[in-house]
Coordinates of C-alpha atoms and ligand atoms in Angstrom, one line a residue:
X1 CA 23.2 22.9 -7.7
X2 CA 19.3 22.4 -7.9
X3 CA 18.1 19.1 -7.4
X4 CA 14.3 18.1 -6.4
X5 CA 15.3 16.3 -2.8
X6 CA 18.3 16.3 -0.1
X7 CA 17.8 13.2 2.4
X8 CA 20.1 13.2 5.2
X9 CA 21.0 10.0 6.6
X10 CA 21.5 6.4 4.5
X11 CA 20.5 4.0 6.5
X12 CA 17.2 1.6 5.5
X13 CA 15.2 4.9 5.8
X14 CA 17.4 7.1 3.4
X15 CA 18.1 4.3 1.3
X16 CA 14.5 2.9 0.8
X17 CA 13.8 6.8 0.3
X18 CA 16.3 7.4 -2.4
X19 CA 15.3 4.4 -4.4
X20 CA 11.9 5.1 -4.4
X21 CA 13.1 8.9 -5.9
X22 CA 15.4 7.4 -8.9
X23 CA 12.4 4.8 -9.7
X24 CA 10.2 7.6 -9.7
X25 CA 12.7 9.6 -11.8
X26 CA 13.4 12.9 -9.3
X27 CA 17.2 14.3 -9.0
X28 CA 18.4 14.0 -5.3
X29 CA 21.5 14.1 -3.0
X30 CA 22.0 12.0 0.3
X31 CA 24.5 13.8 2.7
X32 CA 25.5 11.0 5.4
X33 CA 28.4 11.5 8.5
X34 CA 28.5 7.8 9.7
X35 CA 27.8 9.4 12.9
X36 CA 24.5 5.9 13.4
X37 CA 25.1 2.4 12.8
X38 CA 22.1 0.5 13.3
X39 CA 21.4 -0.6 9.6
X40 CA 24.9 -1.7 9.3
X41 CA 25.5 -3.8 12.7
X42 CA 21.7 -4.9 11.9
X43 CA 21.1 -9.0 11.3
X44 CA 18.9 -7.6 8.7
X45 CA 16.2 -10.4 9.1
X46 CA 12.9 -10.1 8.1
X47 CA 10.4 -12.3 10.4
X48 CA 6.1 -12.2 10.7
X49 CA 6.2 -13.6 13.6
X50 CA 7.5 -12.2 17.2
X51 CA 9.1 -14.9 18.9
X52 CA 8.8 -13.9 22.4
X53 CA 4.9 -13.6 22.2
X54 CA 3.8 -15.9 18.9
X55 CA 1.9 -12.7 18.1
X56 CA 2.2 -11.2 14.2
X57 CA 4.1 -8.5 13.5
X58 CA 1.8 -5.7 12.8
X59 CA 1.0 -5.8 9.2
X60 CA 3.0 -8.2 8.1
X61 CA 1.6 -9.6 5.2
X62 CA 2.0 -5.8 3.6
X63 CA 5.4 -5.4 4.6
X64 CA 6.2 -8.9 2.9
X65 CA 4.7 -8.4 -0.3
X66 CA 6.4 -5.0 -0.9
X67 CA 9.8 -6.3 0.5
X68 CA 10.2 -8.5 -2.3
X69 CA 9.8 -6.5 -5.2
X70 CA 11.3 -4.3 -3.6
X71 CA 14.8 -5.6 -2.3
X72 CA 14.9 -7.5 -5.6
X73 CA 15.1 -4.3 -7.6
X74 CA 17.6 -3.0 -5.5
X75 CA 19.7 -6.1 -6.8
X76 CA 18.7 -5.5 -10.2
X77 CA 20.1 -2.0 -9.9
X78 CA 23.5 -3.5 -8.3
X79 CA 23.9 -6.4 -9.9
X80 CA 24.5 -8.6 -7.2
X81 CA 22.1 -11.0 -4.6
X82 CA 21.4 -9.4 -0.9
X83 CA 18.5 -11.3 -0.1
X84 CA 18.6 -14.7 1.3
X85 CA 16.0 -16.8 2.6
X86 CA 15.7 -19.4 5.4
X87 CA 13.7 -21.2 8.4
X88 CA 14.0 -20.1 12.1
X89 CA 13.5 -22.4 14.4
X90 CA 12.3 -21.1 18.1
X91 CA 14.1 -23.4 21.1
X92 CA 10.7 -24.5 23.1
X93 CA 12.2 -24.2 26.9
X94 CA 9.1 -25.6 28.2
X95 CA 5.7 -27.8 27.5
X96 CA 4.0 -24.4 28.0
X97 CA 6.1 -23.1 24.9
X98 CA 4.7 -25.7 23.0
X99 CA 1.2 -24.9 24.0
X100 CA 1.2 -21.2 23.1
X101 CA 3.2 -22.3 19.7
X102 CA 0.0 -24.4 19.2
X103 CA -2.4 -21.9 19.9
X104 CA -0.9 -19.2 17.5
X105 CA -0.8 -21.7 14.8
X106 CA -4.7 -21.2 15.2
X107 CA -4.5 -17.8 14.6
X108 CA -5.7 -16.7 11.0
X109 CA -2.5 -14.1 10.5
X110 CA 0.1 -16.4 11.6
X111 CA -0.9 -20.4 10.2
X112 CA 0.8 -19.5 6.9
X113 CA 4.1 -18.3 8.5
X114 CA 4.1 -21.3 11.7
X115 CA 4.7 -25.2 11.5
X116 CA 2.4 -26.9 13.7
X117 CA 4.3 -30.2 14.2
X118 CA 7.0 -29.9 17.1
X119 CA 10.3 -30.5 16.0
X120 CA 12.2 -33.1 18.3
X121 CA 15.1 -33.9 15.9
X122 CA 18.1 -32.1 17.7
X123 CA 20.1 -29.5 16.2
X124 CA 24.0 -30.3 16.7
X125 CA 25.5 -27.4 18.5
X126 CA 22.1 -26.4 20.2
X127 CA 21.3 -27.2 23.5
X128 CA 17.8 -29.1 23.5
X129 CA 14.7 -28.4 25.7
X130 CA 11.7 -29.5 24.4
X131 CA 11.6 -29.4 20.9
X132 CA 11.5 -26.2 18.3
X133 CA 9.1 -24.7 16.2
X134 CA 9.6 -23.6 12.6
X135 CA 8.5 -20.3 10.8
X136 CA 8.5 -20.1 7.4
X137 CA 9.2 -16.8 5.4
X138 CA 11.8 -15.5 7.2
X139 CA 15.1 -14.5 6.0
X140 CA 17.7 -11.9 6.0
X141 CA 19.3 -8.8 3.9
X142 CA 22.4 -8.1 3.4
X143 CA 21.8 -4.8 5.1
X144 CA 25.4 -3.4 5.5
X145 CA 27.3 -4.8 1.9
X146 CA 24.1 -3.0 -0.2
X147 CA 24.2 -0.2 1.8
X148 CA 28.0 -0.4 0.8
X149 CA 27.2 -0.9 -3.1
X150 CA 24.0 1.7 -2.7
X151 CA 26.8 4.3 -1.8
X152 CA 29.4 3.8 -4.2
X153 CA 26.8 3.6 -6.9
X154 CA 25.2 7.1 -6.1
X155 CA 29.0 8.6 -5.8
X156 CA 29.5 7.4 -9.3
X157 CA 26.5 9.8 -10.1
X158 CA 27.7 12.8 -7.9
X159 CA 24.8 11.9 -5.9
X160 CA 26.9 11.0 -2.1
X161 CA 28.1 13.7 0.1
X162 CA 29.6 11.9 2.7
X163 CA 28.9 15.0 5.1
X164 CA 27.0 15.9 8.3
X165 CA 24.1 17.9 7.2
X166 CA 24.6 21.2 9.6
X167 CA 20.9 22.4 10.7
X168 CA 22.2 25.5 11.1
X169 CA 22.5 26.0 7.4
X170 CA 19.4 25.3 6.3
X171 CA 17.1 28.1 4.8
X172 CA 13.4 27.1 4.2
X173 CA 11.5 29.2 2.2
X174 CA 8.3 28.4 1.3
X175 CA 8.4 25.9 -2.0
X176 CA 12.0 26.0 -1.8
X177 CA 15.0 24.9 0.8
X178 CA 18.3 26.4 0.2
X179 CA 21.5 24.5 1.7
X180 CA 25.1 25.6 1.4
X181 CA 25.5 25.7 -2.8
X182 CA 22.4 23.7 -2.9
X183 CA 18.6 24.3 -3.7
X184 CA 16.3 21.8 -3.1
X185 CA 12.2 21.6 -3.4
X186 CA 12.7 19.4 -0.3
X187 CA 14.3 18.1 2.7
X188 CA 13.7 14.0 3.9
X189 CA 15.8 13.4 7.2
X190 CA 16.2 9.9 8.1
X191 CA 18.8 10.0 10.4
X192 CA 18.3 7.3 12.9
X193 CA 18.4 8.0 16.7
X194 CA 20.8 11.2 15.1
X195 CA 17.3 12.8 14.6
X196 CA 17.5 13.9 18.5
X197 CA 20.3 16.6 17.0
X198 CA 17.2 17.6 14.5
X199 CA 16.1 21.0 15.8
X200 CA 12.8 20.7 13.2
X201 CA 11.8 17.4 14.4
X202 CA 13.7 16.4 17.6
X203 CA 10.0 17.1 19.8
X204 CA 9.1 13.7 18.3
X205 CA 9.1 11.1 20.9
X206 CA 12.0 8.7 19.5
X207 CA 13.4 7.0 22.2
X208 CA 16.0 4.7 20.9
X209 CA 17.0 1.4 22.1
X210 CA 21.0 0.3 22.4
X211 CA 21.5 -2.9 20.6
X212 CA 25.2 -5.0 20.9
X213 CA 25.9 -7.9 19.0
X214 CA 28.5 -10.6 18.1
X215 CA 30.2 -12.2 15.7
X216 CA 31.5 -15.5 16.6
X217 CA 33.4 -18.5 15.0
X218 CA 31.9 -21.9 16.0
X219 CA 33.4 -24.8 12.9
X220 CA 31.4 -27.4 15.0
X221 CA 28.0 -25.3 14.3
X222 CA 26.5 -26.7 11.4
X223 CA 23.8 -24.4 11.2
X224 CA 21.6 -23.3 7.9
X225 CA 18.6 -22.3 10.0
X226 CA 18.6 -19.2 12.1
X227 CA 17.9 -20.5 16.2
X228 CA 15.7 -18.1 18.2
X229 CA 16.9 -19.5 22.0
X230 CA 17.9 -16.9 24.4
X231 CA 19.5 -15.0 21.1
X232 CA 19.4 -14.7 17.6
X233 CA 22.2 -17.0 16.4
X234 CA 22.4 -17.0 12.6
X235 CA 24.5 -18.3 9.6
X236 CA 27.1 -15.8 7.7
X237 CA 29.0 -18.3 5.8
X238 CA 32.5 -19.9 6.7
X239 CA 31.0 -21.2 10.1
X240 CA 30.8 -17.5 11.2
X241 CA 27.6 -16.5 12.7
X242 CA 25.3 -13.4 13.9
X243 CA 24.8 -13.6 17.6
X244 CA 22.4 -11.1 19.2
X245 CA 21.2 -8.6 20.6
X246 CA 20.5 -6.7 23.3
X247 CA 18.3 -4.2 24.2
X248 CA 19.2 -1.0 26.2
X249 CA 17.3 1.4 26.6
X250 CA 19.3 4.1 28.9
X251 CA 22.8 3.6 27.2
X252 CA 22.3 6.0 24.7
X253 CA 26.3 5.4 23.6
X254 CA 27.7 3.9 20.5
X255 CA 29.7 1.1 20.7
X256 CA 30.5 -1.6 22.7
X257 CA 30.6 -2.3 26.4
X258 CA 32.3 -5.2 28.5
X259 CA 28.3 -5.1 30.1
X260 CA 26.7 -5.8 26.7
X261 CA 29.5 -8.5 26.0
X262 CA 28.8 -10.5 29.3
X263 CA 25.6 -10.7 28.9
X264 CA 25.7 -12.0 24.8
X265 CA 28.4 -14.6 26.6
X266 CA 26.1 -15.7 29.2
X267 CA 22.9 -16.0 26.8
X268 CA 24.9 -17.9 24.2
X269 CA 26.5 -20.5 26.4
X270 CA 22.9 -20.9 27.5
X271 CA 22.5 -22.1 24.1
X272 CA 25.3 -23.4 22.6
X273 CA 26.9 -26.8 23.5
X274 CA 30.1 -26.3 20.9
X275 CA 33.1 -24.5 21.6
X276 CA 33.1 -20.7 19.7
X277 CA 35.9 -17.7 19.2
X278 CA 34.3 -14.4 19.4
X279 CA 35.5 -12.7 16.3
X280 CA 34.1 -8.7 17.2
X281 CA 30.9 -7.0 18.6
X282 CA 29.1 -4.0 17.9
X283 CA 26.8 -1.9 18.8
X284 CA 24.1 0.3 17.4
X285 CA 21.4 2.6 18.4
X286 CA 17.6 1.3 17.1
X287 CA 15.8 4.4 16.4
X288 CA 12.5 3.4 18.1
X289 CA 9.3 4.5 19.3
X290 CA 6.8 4.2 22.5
X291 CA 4.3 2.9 20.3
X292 CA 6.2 1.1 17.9
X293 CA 5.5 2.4 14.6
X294 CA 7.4 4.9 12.3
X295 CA 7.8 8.0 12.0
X296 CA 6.1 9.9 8.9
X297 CA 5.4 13.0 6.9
X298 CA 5.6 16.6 6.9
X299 CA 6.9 18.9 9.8
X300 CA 4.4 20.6 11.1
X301 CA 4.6 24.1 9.9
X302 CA 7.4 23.7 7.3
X303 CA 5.7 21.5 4.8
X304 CA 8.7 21.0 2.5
X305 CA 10.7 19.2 5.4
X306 CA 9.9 15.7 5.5
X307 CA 10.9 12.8 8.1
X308 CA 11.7 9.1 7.8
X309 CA 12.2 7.6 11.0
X310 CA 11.1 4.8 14.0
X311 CA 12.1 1.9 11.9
X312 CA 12.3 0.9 15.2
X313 CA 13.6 -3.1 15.4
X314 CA 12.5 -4.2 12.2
X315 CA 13.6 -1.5 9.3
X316 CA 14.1 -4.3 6.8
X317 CA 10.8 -5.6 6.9
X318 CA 9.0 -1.9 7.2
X319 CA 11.3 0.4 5.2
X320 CA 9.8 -0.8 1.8
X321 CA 6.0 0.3 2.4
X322 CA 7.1 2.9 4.4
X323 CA 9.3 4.6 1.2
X324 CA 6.6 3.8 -1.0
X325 CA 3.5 5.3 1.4
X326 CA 5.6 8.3 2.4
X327 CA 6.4 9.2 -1.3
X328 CA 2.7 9.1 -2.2
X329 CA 1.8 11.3 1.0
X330 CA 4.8 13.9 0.1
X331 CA 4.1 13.8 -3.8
X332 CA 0.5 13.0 -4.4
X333 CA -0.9 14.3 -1.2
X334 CA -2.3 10.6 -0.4
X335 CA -3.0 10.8 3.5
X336 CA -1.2 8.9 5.6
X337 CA -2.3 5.5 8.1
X338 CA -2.7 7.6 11.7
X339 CA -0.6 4.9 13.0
X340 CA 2.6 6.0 10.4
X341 CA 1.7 9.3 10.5
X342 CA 3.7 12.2 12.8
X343 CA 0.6 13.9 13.4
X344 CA -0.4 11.8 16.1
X345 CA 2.3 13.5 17.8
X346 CA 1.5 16.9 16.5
X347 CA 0.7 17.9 20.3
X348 CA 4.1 17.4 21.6
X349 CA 5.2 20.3 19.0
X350 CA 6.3 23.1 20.7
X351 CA 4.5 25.9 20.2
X352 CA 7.3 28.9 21.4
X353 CA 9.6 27.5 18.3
X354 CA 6.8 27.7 15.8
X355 CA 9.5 30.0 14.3
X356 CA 12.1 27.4 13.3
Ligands
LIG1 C1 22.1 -4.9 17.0 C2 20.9 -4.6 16.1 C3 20.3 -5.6 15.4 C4 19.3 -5.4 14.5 N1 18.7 -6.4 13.8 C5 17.7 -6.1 12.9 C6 17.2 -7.2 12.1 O1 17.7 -8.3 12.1 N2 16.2 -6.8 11.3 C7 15.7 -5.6 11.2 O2 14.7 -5.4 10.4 N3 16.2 -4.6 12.0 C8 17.2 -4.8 12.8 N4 17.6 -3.8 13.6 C9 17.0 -2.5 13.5 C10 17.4 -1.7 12.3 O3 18.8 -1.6 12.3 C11 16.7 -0.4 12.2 O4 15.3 -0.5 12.2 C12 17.1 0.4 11.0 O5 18.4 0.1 10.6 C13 17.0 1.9 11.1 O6 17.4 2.5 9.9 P1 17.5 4.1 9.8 O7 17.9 4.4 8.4 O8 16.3 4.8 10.3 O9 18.7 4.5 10.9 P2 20.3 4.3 10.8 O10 20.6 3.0 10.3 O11 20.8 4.7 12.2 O12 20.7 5.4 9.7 C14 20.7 6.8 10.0 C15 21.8 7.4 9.1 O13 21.8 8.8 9.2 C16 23.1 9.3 9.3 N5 23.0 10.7 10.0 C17 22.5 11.0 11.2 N6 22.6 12.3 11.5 C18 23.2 12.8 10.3 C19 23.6 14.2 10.0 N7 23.4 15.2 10.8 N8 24.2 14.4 8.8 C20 24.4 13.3 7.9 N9 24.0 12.0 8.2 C21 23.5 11.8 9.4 C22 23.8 8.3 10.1 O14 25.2 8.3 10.0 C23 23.2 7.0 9.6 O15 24.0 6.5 8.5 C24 18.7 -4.0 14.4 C25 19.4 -3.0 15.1 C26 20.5 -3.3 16.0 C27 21.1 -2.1 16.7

């Protein structure tokens, strides 16, 4: 079989990836093992703003603009809705919430996306402090049913392995890759924190950051907005909702813990003043990075092996540009942003495996 691409891994990276090939009319296979979850126990929100600091998230307006267009086509190509939109309202614990909400409002990147006016009406369910504050333009993706559709829509078109990708098996010449029964102009692995098994690309510093969540039932929650408090809580439908997460960064496991449980519980009766059934929790490696950008381009000797990674926390807002700018650099030659691109980490490369 010859095709023009392999990507390993569909998750946001691979996925965004492999849209971006069929629009721009390559042939490709995906090979995934299931072996990372974090696009599928995601929330899948899309936010500019960072609620603990009132800061922007870094380029932001970019990231929005693409994600529209972007997701939409993706429903297009489906046929079904996976992107809905609503306010979040951030809990103010204190008056000196309510300051620094005022003072980002002032800020030229964020007074589109913030609501000056406190809000003091209370939200039933929600334990009240001192009013909330309202972004506007967030929302959420149904990350894990059109990751779902995605797949079963490329295995109608012989175009899903679901298969680990064995390193060992790779031979890279040098305009061609050779795979098993497969030849392929080029490689894109986007395989989450599973990049770490990557002997091309593991010296790149992903750290990864262990994420748990819930899903609870609360019938007395009422909610249509998503509340930032101590956790995310958010709306599924049928009075279930979205409660998370935590951030780990030496539990490298998958799965849940009774650690990760007690502390959701004890952060979400901080919050809540309804009565709830936990319904399941999950866990999920975030595939992140010291310096919290992604993870792009061309290895460093082996030019037709390419990597997608570092989505970090926030692959539904980033993995739209990301696709689109990585594509350009891969196809067109169209340099990179330093800040996306691997090669600022091109001294960490080892220079005794310059062989592999
Ligand atoms: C609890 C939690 C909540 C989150 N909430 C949000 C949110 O609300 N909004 C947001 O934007 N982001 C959120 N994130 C972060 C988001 O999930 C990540 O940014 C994003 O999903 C990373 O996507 P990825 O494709 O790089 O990695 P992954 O989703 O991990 O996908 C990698 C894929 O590669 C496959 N793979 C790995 N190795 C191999 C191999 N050798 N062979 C074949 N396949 C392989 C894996 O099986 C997997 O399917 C959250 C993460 C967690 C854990």
């Amino acid at each position: 079989m010859q095709v023009d691409y392999i990507i390993v891994g569909f998750g946001l990276a691979g996925m965004a990836m492999a849209k971006e090939l069929e629009d721009k009319g390559h042939s490709f296979v995906v090979l995934d093992n299931a072996s990372q979850v974090s696009s599928r126990v995601a929330a899948g929100v899309f936010n500019p703003v960072i609620l603990k600091r009132f800061t922007p998230v870094w380029n932001a307006d970019e990231q929005l603009e693409n994600l529209v267009p972007f997701y939409k086509e993706i429903s297009q190509r489906l046929k079904k809705e996976y992107v809905m939109y609503f306010e979040t309202l951030k809990v103010f614990k204190s008056i000196e919430d309510q300051n620094n909400w005022f003072m980002a409002c002032d800020n030229p990147l964020l007074e589109k996306y913030m609501n000056p006016k406190i809000l003091k009406n209370k939200v039933h369910g929600v334990q009240y402090f001192e009013g909330f504050g309202e972004v506007k333009g967030t929302g959420r993706v149904l990350v894990k049913k059109m990751l779902e559709d995605y797949t079963t829509y490329l295995k109608s078109k012989h175009q899903f392995l679901s298969d680990s990708f064995e390193y060992e098996a790779l031979e890279v010449g040098e305009n061609h890759v050779t795979y098993k029964n497969m030849q392929a102009k080029k490689v894109v692995f986007a395989e989450g924190y599973g990049l770490k098994e990557n002997p091309y690309f593991n010296y790149l510093p992903l750290t990864g950051t262990k994420g748990e969540m819930l899903f609870i039932k609360a019938p007395d929650l009422k909610l249509s907005e998503q509340i930032k408090s101590a956790l995310f809580v958010l709306p599924m439908g049928e009075d279930v909702y979205w409660v998370g997460a935590t951030f780990n960064w030496t539990d490298k496991t998958l799965g849940a813990t009774s650690k990760g449980r007690k502390e959701l519980l004890e952060k979400l009766n901080s919050m809540l003043t309804v009565p709830y059934q936990v319904l399941e929790q999950f866990g999920g490696i975030r595939p992140t990075v010291k310096d919290r950008r992604p993870l792009l381009g061309k290895h460093p000797i082996h030019k037709n092996l390419i990597v997608f990674n570092g989505l970090g926390t926030r692959g539904v807002m980033i993995a739209p540009t990301a696709a689109k700018k990585l594509y350009q650099h891969v196809e067109n030659n169209q340099p990179l942003e330093k800040e996306l691109s691997i090669e600022r980490f091109t001294a960490l490369y080892p220079q005794d495996v310059s062989h592999i």
